[in-house]
Short mmCIF file of N, CA and C in Angstrom, two decimals:
data_model
loop_
_atom_site.label_atom_id
_atom_site.label_comp_id
_atom_site.label_asym_id
_atom_site.label_seq_id
_atom_site.Cartn_x
_atom_site.Cartn_y
_atom_site.Cartn_z
N UNK B 1 -75.98 -49.92 51.49
CA UNK B 1 -74.89 -50.40 50.67
C UNK B 1 -75.38 -51.57 49.83
N UNK B 2 -74.91 -51.67 48.64
CA UNK B 2 -75.33 -52.74 47.73
C UNK B 2 -74.78 -54.08 48.20
N UNK B 3 -75.54 -55.13 47.92
CA UNK B 3 -75.11 -56.48 48.30
C UNK B 3 -73.95 -56.97 47.46
N UNK B 4 -73.84 -56.51 46.25
CA UNK B 4 -72.76 -56.98 45.38
C UNK B 4 -72.45 -55.96 44.31
N UNK B 5 -71.37 -56.21 43.67
CA UNK B 5 -70.94 -55.35 42.57
C UNK B 5 -71.00 -56.16 41.30
N UNK B 6 -71.63 -55.63 40.29
CA UNK B 6 -71.74 -56.34 39.02
C UNK B 6 -71.44 -55.38 37.88
N UNK B 7 -70.80 -55.91 36.87
CA UNK B 7 -70.53 -55.13 35.66
C UNK B 7 -70.99 -55.97 34.48
N UNK B 8 -71.89 -55.43 33.69
CA UNK B 8 -72.35 -56.14 32.49
C UNK B 8 -71.36 -55.85 31.38
N UNK B 9 -70.42 -56.78 31.18
CA UNK B 9 -69.34 -56.53 30.23
C UNK B 9 -69.82 -56.54 28.78
N UNK B 10 -70.93 -57.22 28.51
CA UNK B 10 -71.48 -57.17 27.15
C UNK B 10 -71.93 -55.74 26.82
N UNK B 11 -72.56 -55.09 27.79
CA UNK B 11 -72.98 -53.70 27.58
C UNK B 11 -71.76 -52.80 27.45
N UNK B 12 -70.75 -53.03 28.28
CA UNK B 12 -69.53 -52.23 28.18
C UNK B 12 -68.88 -52.38 26.80
N UNK B 13 -68.83 -53.61 26.29
CA UNK B 13 -68.26 -53.81 24.96
C UNK B 13 -69.10 -53.11 23.90
N UNK B 14 -70.42 -53.11 24.08
CA UNK B 14 -71.29 -52.39 23.15
C UNK B 14 -71.02 -50.89 23.16
N UNK B 15 -70.85 -50.34 24.36
CA UNK B 15 -70.53 -48.92 24.49
C UNK B 15 -69.17 -48.63 23.84
N UNK B 16 -68.20 -49.50 24.12
CA UNK B 16 -66.87 -49.32 23.52
C UNK B 16 -66.93 -49.35 22.00
N UNK B 17 -67.71 -50.27 21.46
CA UNK B 17 -67.86 -50.34 20.01
C UNK B 17 -68.52 -49.10 19.44
N UNK B 18 -69.53 -48.60 20.15
CA UNK B 18 -70.21 -47.37 19.70
C UNK B 18 -69.24 -46.19 19.73
N UNK B 19 -68.42 -46.12 20.77
CA UNK B 19 -67.44 -45.03 20.87
C UNK B 19 -66.43 -45.11 19.72
N UNK B 20 -65.98 -46.32 19.41
CA UNK B 20 -65.04 -46.47 18.30
C UNK B 20 -65.68 -46.04 16.98
N UNK B 21 -66.95 -46.41 16.80
CA UNK B 21 -67.66 -46.00 15.59
C UNK B 21 -67.83 -44.49 15.50
N UNK B 22 -68.19 -43.87 16.63
CA UNK B 22 -68.34 -42.41 16.65
C UNK B 22 -67.01 -41.72 16.38
N UNK B 23 -65.93 -42.29 16.91
CA UNK B 23 -64.61 -41.71 16.66
C UNK B 23 -64.28 -41.72 15.18
N UNK B 24 -64.60 -42.82 14.50
CA UNK B 24 -64.37 -42.90 13.06
C UNK B 24 -65.20 -41.90 12.29
N UNK B 25 -66.45 -41.76 12.69
CA UNK B 25 -67.34 -40.79 12.02
C UNK B 25 -66.83 -39.36 12.24
N UNK B 26 -66.45 -39.05 13.46
CA UNK B 26 -65.93 -37.71 13.75
C UNK B 26 -64.65 -37.43 12.96
N UNK B 27 -63.79 -38.45 12.82
CA UNK B 27 -62.56 -38.26 12.05
C UNK B 27 -62.89 -37.92 10.60
N UNK B 28 -63.89 -38.60 10.04
CA UNK B 28 -64.30 -38.31 8.66
C UNK B 28 -64.86 -36.89 8.53
N UNK B 29 -65.64 -36.47 9.52
CA UNK B 29 -66.19 -35.11 9.51
C UNK B 29 -65.06 -34.08 9.61
N UNK B 30 -64.12 -34.33 10.50
CA UNK B 30 -62.99 -33.41 10.65
C UNK B 30 -62.20 -33.27 9.37
N UNK B 31 -62.00 -34.38 8.68
CA UNK B 31 -61.29 -34.34 7.40
C UNK B 31 -62.09 -33.54 6.38
N UNK B 32 -63.39 -33.80 6.30
CA UNK B 32 -64.24 -33.09 5.33
C UNK B 32 -64.23 -31.59 5.59
N UNK B 33 -64.28 -31.20 6.85
CA UNK B 33 -64.29 -29.77 7.19
C UNK B 33 -62.95 -29.13 6.83
N UNK B 34 -61.86 -29.83 7.12
CA UNK B 34 -60.54 -29.22 6.90
C UNK B 34 -60.15 -29.16 5.43
N UNK B 35 -60.75 -30.00 4.57
CA UNK B 35 -60.38 -29.97 3.15
C UNK B 35 -61.45 -29.29 2.29
N UNK B 36 -62.35 -28.57 2.93
CA UNK B 36 -63.40 -27.86 2.20
C UNK B 36 -62.73 -26.94 1.16
N UNK B 37 -63.16 -27.00 -0.09
CA UNK B 37 -62.48 -26.24 -1.16
C UNK B 37 -62.81 -24.74 -1.13
N UNK B 38 -62.27 -24.05 -0.16
CA UNK B 38 -62.56 -22.62 0.00
C UNK B 38 -62.06 -21.83 -1.20
N UNK B 39 -60.91 -22.22 -1.75
CA UNK B 39 -60.35 -21.48 -2.88
C UNK B 39 -61.29 -21.47 -4.08
N UNK B 40 -62.08 -22.52 -4.22
CA UNK B 40 -63.03 -22.58 -5.34
C UNK B 40 -64.11 -21.51 -5.22
N UNK B 41 -64.31 -20.98 -4.02
CA UNK B 41 -65.33 -19.95 -3.83
C UNK B 41 -64.83 -18.54 -4.14
N UNK B 42 -63.53 -18.39 -4.33
CA UNK B 42 -62.95 -17.06 -4.54
C UNK B 42 -63.59 -16.31 -5.71
N UNK B 43 -63.82 -16.94 -6.86
CA UNK B 43 -64.45 -16.19 -7.96
C UNK B 43 -65.86 -15.71 -7.62
N UNK B 44 -66.55 -16.43 -6.78
CA UNK B 44 -67.91 -16.06 -6.42
C UNK B 44 -67.90 -14.84 -5.49
N UNK B 45 -66.98 -14.84 -4.52
CA UNK B 45 -66.92 -13.76 -3.54
C UNK B 45 -66.19 -12.54 -4.07
N UNK B 46 -65.24 -12.76 -4.98
CA UNK B 46 -64.49 -11.65 -5.56
C UNK B 46 -63.60 -10.96 -4.55
N UNK B 47 -63.02 -9.83 -4.92
CA UNK B 47 -62.08 -9.14 -4.04
C UNK B 47 -62.73 -8.58 -2.78
N UNK B 48 -64.00 -8.26 -2.85
CA UNK B 48 -64.68 -7.72 -1.67
C UNK B 48 -64.83 -8.80 -0.59
N UNK B 49 -65.10 -10.03 -1.00
CA UNK B 49 -65.31 -11.11 -0.05
C UNK B 49 -64.05 -11.88 0.30
N UNK B 50 -62.89 -11.44 -0.22
CA UNK B 50 -61.64 -12.17 0.03
C UNK B 50 -61.30 -12.22 1.52
N UNK B 51 -61.52 -11.12 2.21
CA UNK B 51 -61.22 -11.09 3.65
C UNK B 51 -62.10 -12.10 4.39
N UNK B 52 -63.39 -12.10 4.07
CA UNK B 52 -64.31 -13.05 4.69
C UNK B 52 -63.89 -14.48 4.36
N UNK B 53 -63.54 -14.71 3.11
CA UNK B 53 -63.16 -16.05 2.67
C UNK B 53 -61.90 -16.53 3.38
N UNK B 54 -60.95 -15.62 3.59
CA UNK B 54 -59.73 -15.98 4.32
C UNK B 54 -60.04 -16.37 5.76
N UNK B 55 -60.92 -15.61 6.40
CA UNK B 55 -61.31 -15.93 7.78
C UNK B 55 -62.06 -17.26 7.82
N UNK B 56 -62.90 -17.49 6.82
CA UNK B 56 -63.64 -18.75 6.75
C UNK B 56 -62.69 -19.93 6.57
N UNK B 57 -61.67 -19.76 5.73
CA UNK B 57 -60.69 -20.83 5.50
C UNK B 57 -59.93 -21.15 6.79
N UNK B 58 -59.51 -20.11 7.51
CA UNK B 58 -58.78 -20.33 8.77
C UNK B 58 -59.67 -21.01 9.80
N UNK B 59 -60.91 -20.58 9.89
CA UNK B 59 -61.85 -21.18 10.84
C UNK B 59 -62.13 -22.63 10.48
N UNK B 60 -62.30 -22.90 9.20
CA UNK B 60 -62.56 -24.28 8.77
C UNK B 60 -61.39 -25.19 9.11
N UNK B 61 -60.18 -24.70 8.87
CA UNK B 61 -58.99 -25.50 9.19
C UNK B 61 -58.91 -25.78 10.69
N UNK B 62 -59.17 -24.76 11.51
CA UNK B 62 -59.12 -24.96 12.97
C UNK B 62 -60.21 -25.92 13.42
N UNK B 63 -61.40 -25.77 12.87
CA UNK B 63 -62.49 -26.68 13.25
C UNK B 63 -62.15 -28.11 12.84
N UNK B 64 -61.53 -28.28 11.69
CA UNK B 64 -61.11 -29.61 11.27
C UNK B 64 -60.15 -30.24 12.27
N UNK B 65 -59.19 -29.44 12.75
CA UNK B 65 -58.25 -29.93 13.76
C UNK B 65 -58.96 -30.25 15.08
N UNK B 66 -59.86 -29.36 15.49
CA UNK B 66 -60.59 -29.58 16.75
C UNK B 66 -61.43 -30.84 16.69
N UNK B 67 -62.12 -31.04 15.58
CA UNK B 67 -62.95 -32.24 15.44
C UNK B 67 -62.06 -33.48 15.38
N UNK B 68 -60.89 -33.35 14.76
CA UNK B 68 -59.93 -34.46 14.73
C UNK B 68 -59.47 -34.84 16.13
N UNK B 69 -59.21 -33.84 16.96
CA UNK B 69 -58.81 -34.11 18.35
C UNK B 69 -59.96 -34.76 19.13
N UNK B 70 -61.17 -34.29 18.90
CA UNK B 70 -62.33 -34.90 19.54
C UNK B 70 -62.47 -36.35 19.10
N UNK B 71 -62.27 -36.61 17.81
CA UNK B 71 -62.35 -37.98 17.29
C UNK B 71 -61.33 -38.88 17.99
N UNK B 72 -60.13 -38.37 18.18
CA UNK B 72 -59.09 -39.15 18.84
C UNK B 72 -59.49 -39.45 20.29
N UNK B 73 -60.03 -38.47 20.98
CA UNK B 73 -60.45 -38.68 22.37
C UNK B 73 -61.58 -39.70 22.48
N UNK B 74 -62.56 -39.60 21.59
CA UNK B 74 -63.68 -40.55 21.62
C UNK B 74 -63.19 -41.95 21.29
N UNK B 75 -62.29 -42.07 20.31
CA UNK B 75 -61.74 -43.38 19.96
C UNK B 75 -60.95 -43.96 21.13
N UNK B 76 -60.12 -43.15 21.77
CA UNK B 76 -59.36 -43.61 22.93
C UNK B 76 -60.29 -44.04 24.06
N UNK B 77 -61.39 -43.33 24.23
CA UNK B 77 -62.38 -43.70 25.24
C UNK B 77 -62.97 -45.07 24.93
N UNK B 78 -63.23 -45.34 23.66
CA UNK B 78 -63.75 -46.65 23.26
C UNK B 78 -62.75 -47.76 23.55
N UNK B 79 -61.49 -47.50 23.25
CA UNK B 79 -60.45 -48.49 23.54
C UNK B 79 -60.37 -48.74 25.04
N UNK B 80 -60.40 -47.68 25.83
CA UNK B 80 -60.35 -47.82 27.29
C UNK B 80 -61.54 -48.60 27.82
N UNK B 81 -62.72 -48.34 27.29
CA UNK B 81 -63.92 -49.06 27.72
C UNK B 81 -63.78 -50.55 27.41
N UNK B 82 -63.26 -50.87 26.23
CA UNK B 82 -63.07 -52.28 25.86
C UNK B 82 -62.02 -52.95 26.74
N UNK B 83 -60.95 -52.24 27.06
CA UNK B 83 -59.92 -52.79 27.94
C UNK B 83 -60.50 -53.02 29.33
N UNK B 84 -61.30 -52.09 29.83
CA UNK B 84 -61.93 -52.26 31.14
C UNK B 84 -62.86 -53.46 31.15
N UNK B 85 -63.61 -53.64 30.08
CA UNK B 85 -64.51 -54.78 29.98
C UNK B 85 -63.73 -56.09 30.04
N UNK B 86 -62.63 -56.14 29.31
CA UNK B 86 -61.79 -57.35 29.34
C UNK B 86 -61.21 -57.56 30.74
N UNK B 87 -60.83 -56.47 31.39
CA UNK B 87 -60.30 -56.57 32.75
C UNK B 87 -61.33 -57.15 33.71
N UNK B 88 -62.58 -56.70 33.61
CA UNK B 88 -63.65 -57.26 34.45
C UNK B 88 -63.81 -58.75 34.17
N UNK B 89 -63.84 -59.13 32.89
CA UNK B 89 -63.99 -60.54 32.54
C UNK B 89 -62.82 -61.38 33.07
N UNK B 90 -61.60 -60.87 32.89
CA UNK B 90 -60.42 -61.61 33.36
C UNK B 90 -60.43 -61.76 34.87
N UNK B 91 -60.77 -60.69 35.58
CA UNK B 91 -60.84 -60.76 37.04
C UNK B 91 -61.89 -61.75 37.49
N UNK B 92 -63.03 -61.73 36.84
CA UNK B 92 -64.10 -62.66 37.18
C UNK B 92 -63.64 -64.11 36.97
N UNK B 93 -62.97 -64.36 35.86
CA UNK B 93 -62.45 -65.71 35.59
C UNK B 93 -61.42 -66.13 36.64
N UNK B 94 -60.51 -65.21 36.99
CA UNK B 94 -59.48 -65.53 37.97
C UNK B 94 -60.07 -65.81 39.35
N UNK B 95 -61.05 -65.01 39.75
CA UNK B 95 -61.68 -65.23 41.06
C UNK B 95 -62.39 -66.57 41.07
N UNK B 96 -63.09 -66.88 39.97
CA UNK B 96 -63.77 -68.17 39.88
C UNK B 96 -62.79 -69.33 39.98
N UNK B 97 -61.65 -69.22 39.32
CA UNK B 97 -60.63 -70.28 39.38
C UNK B 97 -60.05 -70.40 40.79
N UNK B 98 -59.83 -69.26 41.44
CA UNK B 98 -59.29 -69.28 42.80
C UNK B 98 -60.27 -69.92 43.78
N UNK B 99 -61.55 -69.59 43.64
CA UNK B 99 -62.56 -70.20 44.51
C UNK B 99 -62.63 -71.70 44.27
N UNK B 100 -62.60 -72.11 43.00
CA UNK B 100 -62.64 -73.54 42.68
C UNK B 100 -61.44 -74.26 43.27
N UNK B 101 -60.26 -73.66 43.16
CA UNK B 101 -59.05 -74.28 43.70
C UNK B 101 -59.13 -74.38 45.22
N UNK B 102 -59.68 -73.36 45.85
CA UNK B 102 -59.82 -73.38 47.31
C UNK B 102 -60.79 -74.48 47.74
N UNK B 103 -61.92 -74.58 47.04
CA UNK B 103 -62.90 -75.62 47.37
C UNK B 103 -62.29 -77.00 47.16
N UNK B 104 -61.57 -77.18 46.07
CA UNK B 104 -60.93 -78.47 45.81
C UNK B 104 -59.91 -78.79 46.90
N UNK B 105 -59.18 -77.77 47.35
CA UNK B 105 -58.20 -77.97 48.42
C UNK B 105 -58.86 -78.35 49.73
N UNK B 106 -60.02 -77.79 50.03
CA UNK B 106 -60.74 -78.11 51.26
C UNK B 106 -61.29 -79.52 51.19
N UNK B 107 -61.81 -79.89 50.02
CA UNK B 107 -62.41 -81.22 49.86
C UNK B 107 -61.37 -82.32 49.83
N UNK B 108 -60.13 -81.98 49.52
CA UNK B 108 -59.10 -83.03 49.40
C UNK B 108 -58.66 -83.54 50.74
#
């Protein structure tokens, strides 16, 4: 069993920041995928490729939504990581204050 438990909150905040950044990037990708100008390709594909183009448009829209949901999950994970880091810091501060108060009470 380990002698103590430690959490490096600076590293946790770094991870949280990276997750928030990735969430933003994923959101931008999801938007780009979902607004791809499929209709502009219609003259190139013509009537023969219309069926393919319709399937491509539907798939692009779904992928845009899926990537958007992933972006939301990654962003929420970053927020949770940052909240946990703050919780560790707050608990550490409170324990330190309680120990100091106890020592002062014993010395008095």
